[in-house]
mmCIF file of C-alpha atoms in Angstrom:
data_model
loop_
_atom_site.group_PDB
_atom_site.id
_atom_site.type_symbol
_atom_site.label_atom_id
_atom_site.label_comp_id
_atom_site.label_asym_id
_atom_site.label_seq_id
_atom_site.Cartn_x
_atom_site.Cartn_y
_atom_site.Cartn_z
ATOM 1 C CA MET A 1 78.940 -86.108 72.326
ATOM 2 C CA GLN A 2 78.912 -82.183 73.997
ATOM 3 C CA THR A 3 76.137 -82.068 77.038
ATOM 4 C CA PRO A 4 73.452 -80.850 74.884
ATOM 5 C CA LYS A 5 73.169 -76.352 74.787
ATOM 6 C CA SER A 6 69.758 -76.442 72.603
ATOM 7 C CA ILE A 7 66.404 -79.316 72.799
ATOM 8 C CA LEU A 8 64.028 -78.660 71.487
ATOM 9 C CA LEU A 9 60.601 -80.649 72.810
ATOM 10 C CA HIS A 10 57.134 -81.484 71.566
ATOM 11 C CA LEU A 11 54.013 -80.015 73.152
ATOM 12 C CA ASP A 12 50.332 -81.552 72.071
ATOM 13 C CA GLY A 13 47.163 -81.204 73.885
ATOM 14 C CA SER A 14 48.176 -85.161 75.748
ATOM 15 C CA ALA A 15 47.821 -85.915 78.773
ATOM 16 C CA ARG A 16 51.172 -86.575 79.630
ATOM 17 C CA THR A 17 52.861 -82.856 77.342
ATOM 18 C CA ALA A 18 53.290 -81.856 81.559
ATOM 19 C CA GLU A 19 55.470 -84.426 81.976
ATOM 20 C CA ARG A 20 57.807 -83.291 78.429
ATOM 21 C CA ILE A 21 58.286 -79.984 79.219
ATOM 22 C CA ARG A 22 58.971 -80.499 83.508
ATOM 23 C CA LEU A 23 61.639 -83.416 82.442
ATOM 24 C CA ALA A 24 63.091 -80.737 80.149
ATOM 25 C CA ARG A 25 63.646 -78.321 82.756
ATOM 26 C CA GLN A 26 65.507 -80.698 84.535
ATOM 27 C CA LEU A 27 67.627 -81.914 81.378
ATOM 28 C CA ALA A 28 68.097 -77.691 80.890
ATOM 29 C CA GLU A 29 69.179 -76.742 84.363
ATOM 30 C CA ALA A 30 71.237 -80.286 84.535
ATOM 31 C CA PHE A 31 72.957 -79.785 81.218
ATOM 32 C CA ASP A 32 73.038 -76.014 81.345
ATOM 33 C CA ALA A 33 71.243 -76.101 77.931
ATOM 34 C CA GLU A 34 68.217 -74.034 76.317
ATOM 35 C CA VAL A 35 64.859 -75.758 75.134
ATOM 36 C CA THR A 36 62.378 -74.677 72.951
ATOM 37 C CA ALA A 37 58.469 -75.593 73.809
ATOM 38 C CA GLN A 38 57.253 -76.130 70.017
ATOM 39 C CA PRO A 39 53.998 -76.917 69.877
ATOM 40 C CA CYS A 40 53.386 -80.030 67.119
ATOM 41 C CA THR A 41 49.833 -81.706 65.985
ATOM 42 C CA LEU A 42 47.538 -80.849 62.622
ATOM 43 C CA SER A 43 45.194 -78.317 62.087
ATOM 44 C CA ALA A 44 41.816 -79.144 62.912
ATOM 45 C CA LEU A 45 41.052 -78.821 59.141
ATOM 46 C CA MET A 46 43.372 -81.357 58.587
ATOM 47 C CA ARG A 47 41.437 -83.523 60.619
ATOM 48 C CA TYR A 48 38.465 -82.480 58.992
ATOM 49 C CA PRO A 49 39.021 -81.798 55.579
ATOM 50 C CA TYR A 50 34.923 -81.858 54.905
ATOM 51 C CA ALA A 51 34.858 -78.342 56.313
ATOM 52 C CA ILE A 52 36.857 -77.077 53.269
ATOM 53 C CA GLU A 53 33.544 -77.807 51.311
ATOM 54 C CA ALA A 54 31.526 -76.717 54.173
ATOM 55 C CA ALA A 55 29.477 -73.373 55.143
ATOM 56 C CA ALA A 56 32.715 -70.122 55.763
ATOM 57 C CA GLU A 57 30.773 -71.138 59.851
ATOM 58 C CA ALA A 58 32.116 -74.062 60.074
ATOM 59 C CA VAL A 59 35.698 -72.943 58.829
ATOM 60 C CA ALA A 60 35.777 -70.844 61.491
ATOM 61 C CA ILE A 61 34.810 -73.402 64.049
ATOM 62 C CA MET A 62 38.415 -75.473 63.205
ATOM 63 C CA GLN A 63 39.717 -71.844 62.989
ATOM 64 C CA GLU A 64 39.397 -71.956 67.363
ATOM 65 C CA ILE A 65 39.329 -74.593 67.688
ATOM 66 C CA ASP A 66 42.425 -74.142 66.804
ATOM 67 C CA LYS A 67 42.849 -71.782 68.989
ATOM 68 C CA GLU A 68 41.458 -73.563 71.535
ATOM 69 C CA ALA A 69 43.794 -76.130 70.848
ATOM 70 C CA ARG A 70 47.066 -74.290 71.326
ATOM 71 C CA ASP A 71 46.137 -71.132 74.375
ATOM 72 C CA ARG A 72 45.409 -75.313 75.753
ATOM 73 C CA MET A 73 49.803 -75.711 75.903
ATOM 74 C CA HIS A 74 50.876 -71.970 75.933
ATOM 75 C CA ALA A 75 49.115 -72.972 79.733
ATOM 76 C CA ALA A 76 49.777 -76.445 80.723
ATOM 77 C CA PHE A 77 54.581 -75.290 79.377
ATOM 78 C CA MET A 78 53.317 -72.308 81.432
ATOM 79 C CA THR A 79 52.474 -73.983 84.352
ATOM 80 C CA HIS A 80 54.855 -76.844 84.035
ATOM 81 C CA GLY A 81 57.359 -74.892 82.460
ATOM 82 C CA ALA A 82 58.367 -73.670 86.036
ATOM 83 C CA GLY A 83 58.901 -69.725 84.134
ATOM 84 C CA SER A 84 62.520 -71.081 83.858
ATOM 85 C CA PRO A 85 64.020 -68.662 81.137
ATOM 86 C CA ARG A 86 65.616 -71.595 80.167
ATOM 87 C CA LEU A 87 62.542 -72.546 78.150
ATOM 88 C CA HIS A 88 60.759 -70.801 75.057
ATOM 89 C CA TRP A 89 57.898 -71.412 73.892
ATOM 90 C CA ALA A 90 57.429 -71.319 69.964
ATOM 91 C CA GLU A 91 53.739 -70.350 67.979
ATOM 92 C CA PRO A 92 52.809 -73.780 65.851
ATOM 93 C CA GLU A 93 54.094 -74.066 62.380
ATOM 94 C CA SER A 94 51.145 -73.675 59.294
ATOM 95 C CA ASP A 95 52.466 -76.995 58.190
ATOM 96 C CA GLY A 96 52.719 -78.499 61.482
ATOM 97 C CA PRO A 97 54.308 -81.731 61.979
ATOM 98 C CA TRP A 98 56.350 -81.947 58.801
ATOM 99 C CA ALA A 99 57.618 -78.662 59.502
ATOM 100 C CA PHE A 100 58.362 -79.694 63.816
ATOM 101 C CA ALA A 101 60.947 -81.736 61.861
ATOM 102 C CA ARG A 102 62.898 -80.066 60.071
ATOM 103 C CA ARG A 103 62.907 -77.644 63.609
ATOM 104 C CA ALA A 104 64.488 -80.768 64.771
ATOM 105 C CA LEU A 105 67.799 -80.376 62.335
ATOM 106 C CA TYR A 106 68.202 -77.423 64.449
ATOM 107 C CA ALA A 107 68.244 -79.121 67.685
ATOM 108 C CA ASP A 108 71.006 -81.501 69.563
ATOM 109 C CA LEU A 109 68.296 -83.545 71.568
ATOM 110 C CA LEU A 110 64.627 -84.225 71.010
ATOM 111 C CA VAL A 111 62.648 -84.229 73.516
ATOM 112 C CA LEU A 112 59.273 -86.912 72.232
ATOM 113 C CA GLY A 113 56.729 -89.378 73.268
ATOM 114 C CA GLN A 114 55.189 -91.863 72.735
ATOM 115 C CA ARG A 115 51.923 -92.140 71.268
ATOM 116 C CA ASP A 116 49.034 -92.637 73.103
ATOM 117 C CA ARG A 117 45.789 -94.858 71.339
ATOM 118 C CA ASN A 118 43.578 -94.240 74.601
ATOM 119 C CA ASP A 119 44.233 -90.794 74.571
ATOM 120 C CA PRO A 120 41.526 -88.521 73.225
ATOM 121 C CA MET A 121 44.440 -86.302 71.286
ATOM 122 C CA ASP A 122 45.903 -88.944 69.461
ATOM 123 C CA GLY A 123 44.682 -88.232 66.774
ATOM 124 C CA GLU A 124 45.599 -85.517 66.763
ATOM 125 C CA LEU A 125 48.838 -86.601 65.131
ATOM 126 C CA PRO A 126 49.239 -88.976 62.243
ATOM 127 C CA GLY A 127 50.117 -92.410 63.392
ATOM 128 C CA ASP A 128 53.644 -92.305 62.329
ATOM 129 C CA PHE A 129 54.535 -88.943 63.605
ATOM 130 C CA LEU A 130 58.106 -90.463 66.182
ATOM 131 C CA PRO A 131 59.164 -93.326 63.340
ATOM 132 C CA SER A 132 58.425 -90.704 60.510
ATOM 133 C CA VAL A 133 60.701 -87.571 62.693
ATOM 134 C CA LEU A 134 63.078 -89.752 63.693
ATOM 135 C CA VAL A 135 63.988 -90.670 60.599
ATOM 136 C CA ASP A 136 64.020 -87.458 58.701
ATOM 137 C CA SER A 137 65.325 -85.667 61.361
ATOM 138 C CA GLY A 138 68.725 -87.784 62.315
ATOM 139 C CA ARG A 139 69.137 -86.629 65.746
ATOM 140 C CA PRO A 140 68.948 -88.458 68.792
ATOM 141 C CA ALA A 141 65.791 -88.432 70.697
ATOM 142 C CA LEU A 142 64.157 -89.418 74.201
ATOM 143 C CA VAL A 143 61.685 -90.886 74.246
ATOM 144 C CA LEU A 144 59.124 -91.141 77.153
ATOM 145 C CA PRO A 145 56.411 -94.081 77.907
ATOM 146 C CA TYR A 146 52.662 -92.833 77.661
ATOM 147 C CA ALA A 147 51.340 -94.260 81.659
ATOM 148 C CA GLY A 148 53.862 -94.329 84.389
ATOM 149 C CA PRO A 149 55.490 -91.280 86.789
ATOM 150 C CA VAL A 150 59.078 -89.984 84.811
ATOM 151 C CA GLY A 151 61.661 -89.829 87.681
ATOM 152 C CA PRO A 152 65.222 -88.293 87.343
ATOM 153 C CA ILE A 153 66.160 -90.542 84.062
ATOM 154 C CA GLY A 154 70.715 -91.246 84.663
ATOM 155 C CA ARG A 155 71.165 -93.146 87.326
ATOM 156 C CA THR A 156 70.671 -96.318 85.922
ATOM 157 C CA VAL A 157 71.892 -97.065 82.154
ATOM 158 C CA LEU A 158 70.527 -99.888 80.149
ATOM 159 C CA VAL A 159 72.475 -99.226 76.306
ATOM 160 C CA ALA A 160 71.785 -102.133 73.663
ATOM 161 C CA TRP A 161 74.409 -102.749 72.400
ATOM 162 C CA LYS A 162 74.233 -103.571 68.336
ATOM 163 C CA GLU A 163 77.203 -103.290 65.912
ATOM 164 C CA THR A 164 75.969 -101.017 63.496
ATOM 165 C CA ARG A 165 75.659 -97.539 62.779
ATOM 166 C CA GLU A 166 71.947 -96.435 64.691
ATOM 167 C CA SER A 167 73.335 -98.185 67.401
ATOM 168 C CA ALA A 168 76.574 -96.013 67.227
ATOM 169 C CA ARG A 169 74.778 -92.981 67.339
ATOM 170 C CA ALA A 170 72.748 -93.664 69.833
ATOM 171 C CA VAL A 171 75.419 -94.752 72.130
ATOM 172 C CA THR A 172 76.724 -91.215 71.986
ATOM 173 C CA ALA A 173 73.736 -89.320 72.011
ATOM 174 C CA ALA A 174 73.972 -91.103 75.780
ATOM 175 C CA LEU A 175 77.480 -89.949 76.788
ATOM 176 C CA PRO A 176 76.981 -87.052 78.936
ATOM 177 C CA TRP A 177 74.417 -89.079 80.815
ATOM 178 C CA LEU A 178 76.402 -92.478 81.166
ATOM 179 C CA ARG A 179 79.718 -90.507 82.563
ATOM 180 C CA LYS A 180 77.069 -89.220 85.583
ATOM 181 C CA ALA A 181 75.520 -93.020 85.807
ATOM 182 C CA ALA A 182 76.108 -94.845 89.153
ATOM 183 C CA ARG A 183 75.392 -97.990 87.372
ATOM 184 C CA VAL A 184 75.782 -99.014 83.331
ATOM 185 C CA HIS A 185 74.465 -101.434 81.434
ATOM 186 C CA ALA A 186 75.137 -102.756 78.079
ATOM 187 C CA VAL A 187 73.501 -106.174 76.575
ATOM 188 C CA ALA A 188 74.324 -107.350 73.362
ATOM 189 C CA TYR A 189 72.637 -110.997 71.817
ATOM 190 C CA GLY A 190 73.247 -112.384 68.159
ATOM 191 C CA GLU A 191 76.504 -114.376 67.155
ATOM 192 C CA GLY A 192 79.415 -112.258 68.324
ATOM 193 C CA ALA A 193 77.887 -110.787 71.780
ATOM 194 C CA GLN A 194 79.891 -111.512 73.227
ATOM 195 C CA ALA A 195 83.079 -109.602 71.224
ATOM 196 C CA SER A 196 81.155 -105.926 70.763
ATOM 197 C CA LEU A 197 80.624 -105.449 74.239
ATOM 198 C CA GLY A 198 84.424 -106.081 75.084
ATOM 199 C CA ARG A 199 84.766 -103.522 72.114
ATOM 200 C CA LEU A 200 82.663 -101.714 73.855
ATOM 201 C CA GLN A 201 83.676 -101.254 76.645
ATOM 202 C CA ASP A 202 87.077 -100.228 75.594
ATOM 203 C CA TYR A 203 85.088 -97.959 73.412
ATOM 204 C CA LEU A 204 83.705 -96.625 76.395
ATOM 205 C CA ARG A 205 86.469 -96.951 79.410
ATOM 206 C CA MET A 206 88.387 -93.880 76.837
ATOM 207 C CA GLN A 207 85.419 -92.173 76.689
ATOM 208 C CA GLY A 208 85.393 -91.660 81.106
ATOM 209 C CA VAL A 209 82.613 -94.655 80.994
ATOM 210 C CA HIS A 210 84.695 -96.835 83.560
ATOM 211 C CA ASP A 211 81.907 -98.886 86.227
ATOM 212 C CA LEU A 212 80.099 -100.929 83.268
ATOM 213 C CA SER A 213 78.119 -104.748 83.580
ATOM 214 C CA LEU A 214 78.756 -106.313 80.613
ATOM 215 C CA HIS A 215 75.023 -109.220 79.750
ATOM 216 C CA PRO A 216 76.018 -110.970 77.340
ATOM 217 C CA GLY A 217 71.974 -111.987 75.429
ATOM 218 C CA GLY A 218 72.981 -114.940 73.940
ATOM 219 C CA ASP A 219 72.918 -116.199 70.093
ATOM 220 C CA LYS A 220 69.105 -115.742 69.455
ATOM 221 C CA GLU A 221 68.215 -112.237 68.258
ATOM 222 C CA ASP A 222 64.215 -113.320 67.651
ATOM 223 C CA ASP A 223 62.250 -110.418 70.076
ATOM 224 C CA VAL A 224 65.135 -108.011 70.802
ATOM 225 C CA GLY A 225 61.989 -105.627 72.894
ATOM 226 C CA ASN A 226 60.615 -107.618 74.987
ATOM 227 C CA ARG A 227 62.913 -109.331 76.137
ATOM 228 C CA LEU A 228 65.197 -105.643 76.782
ATOM 229 C CA LEU A 229 62.285 -104.042 78.465
ATOM 230 C CA SER A 230 61.905 -107.677 80.525
ATOM 231 C CA PHE A 231 66.236 -106.693 81.442
ATOM 232 C CA ALA A 232 65.673 -102.748 82.028
ATOM 233 C CA SER A 233 63.522 -104.677 84.857
ATOM 234 C CA ASP A 234 65.545 -106.228 86.472
ATOM 235 C CA VAL A 235 68.443 -103.919 86.662
ATOM 236 C CA SER A 236 65.997 -101.551 87.440
ATOM 237 C CA ALA A 237 67.434 -98.233 84.305
ATOM 238 C CA ASP A 238 65.982 -95.588 84.640
ATOM 239 C CA MET A 239 66.752 -95.378 81.473
ATOM 240 C CA LEU A 240 67.632 -97.016 77.542
ATOM 241 C CA VAL A 241 69.729 -95.954 75.131
ATOM 242 C CA MET A 242 69.459 -97.798 71.339
ATOM 243 C CA GLY A 243 69.408 -97.499 67.827
ATOM 244 C CA CYS A 244 65.975 -96.349 65.969
ATOM 245 C CA TYR A 245 66.000 -98.917 62.607
ATOM 246 C CA GLY A 246 63.239 -97.774 59.950
ATOM 247 C CA HIS A 247 62.417 -96.785 56.636
ATOM 248 C CA SER A 248 58.955 -95.338 54.734
ATOM 249 C CA ARG A 249 58.310 -97.869 52.028
ATOM 250 C CA ALA A 250 56.159 -96.192 50.086
ATOM 251 C CA ARG A 251 54.387 -94.420 52.135
ATOM 252 C CA GLU A 252 54.043 -97.121 54.997
ATOM 253 C CA TRP A 253 56.487 -96.345 57.471
ATOM 254 C CA VAL A 254 59.072 -100.615 57.909
ATOM 255 C CA LEU A 255 59.823 -100.647 61.198
ATOM 256 C CA GLY A 256 62.530 -103.216 62.944
ATOM 257 C CA GLY A 257 62.287 -105.745 65.161
ATOM 258 C CA ALA A 258 63.377 -103.975 67.831
ATOM 259 C CA THR A 259 62.473 -100.162 67.183
ATOM 260 C CA LEU A 260 58.862 -101.561 66.975
ATOM 261 C CA SER A 261 58.847 -103.117 69.743
ATOM 262 C CA MET A 262 60.262 -100.467 71.636
ATOM 263 C CA LEU A 263 57.427 -98.069 70.648
ATOM 264 C CA GLN A 264 55.058 -99.844 70.881
ATOM 265 C CA TRP A 265 55.166 -101.150 74.449
ATOM 266 C CA MET A 266 57.880 -99.249 76.596
ATOM 267 C CA THR A 267 57.940 -98.785 80.109
ATOM 268 C CA LEU A 268 61.111 -96.346 80.399
ATOM 269 C CA PRO A 269 61.833 -93.731 78.486
ATOM 270 C CA VAL A 270 64.115 -94.124 75.599
ATOM 271 C CA LEU A 271 67.299 -92.439 74.312
ATOM 272 C CA MET A 272 67.271 -92.791 70.073
ATOM 273 C CA SER A 273 68.797 -92.277 67.621
ATOM 274 C CA HIS A 274 68.290 -92.821 63.632
#
């Protein structure tokens, strides 16, 4: 993959929006890219539908809530964007989260945040916002954890490898980081892990990635998500690369075990692709 030139940044009212803005600014400078900062939340009327049946004054209050939320996001964008000419504000779309996945089709890379159920602003988005954007858009996304500092990423990268299209797409999206990283580790689990890592090494060598450490994780494929996070800590990785597995069934998202664990418990930025 060529370096990303079009980055779509998700803004909401959560405490971690500032971290996402700062990281997007760093990425724009590193990759000579342009960032579209897109506010995206559920409208107050969607969160409090009873207001539709209430007095006109209540509806006006809901509209004022939306305006205040938009103004707070814009203030955060102006503060943490630090006046970068590479960052561009986009007005909120009327259909919120659904419009965001549509806008994502026109981006090389998304910058999103892990859901934090303890954040007071968690109700601003549907619970399945993150997996739905990943799956519906098919675009690679850099997902930031909701806790802990986020420093420069890509110095030590861990690739979670599996012989699937999702994993292959994630590795391709990660090439701009892998080529520049000081250290790259690749881990695979299950039968044939050693052989598949060897094939990955051959591919990455042709892509200009030469310093690659291979780590066969054994034949068992249980609890992969937690094992990946533990191993990421062991090698001091500042970025994890992995495929995203999931689909929608009867209005319910069915996610793969490692994907679900990562979206719930990630401790470092994760580049994911469906």
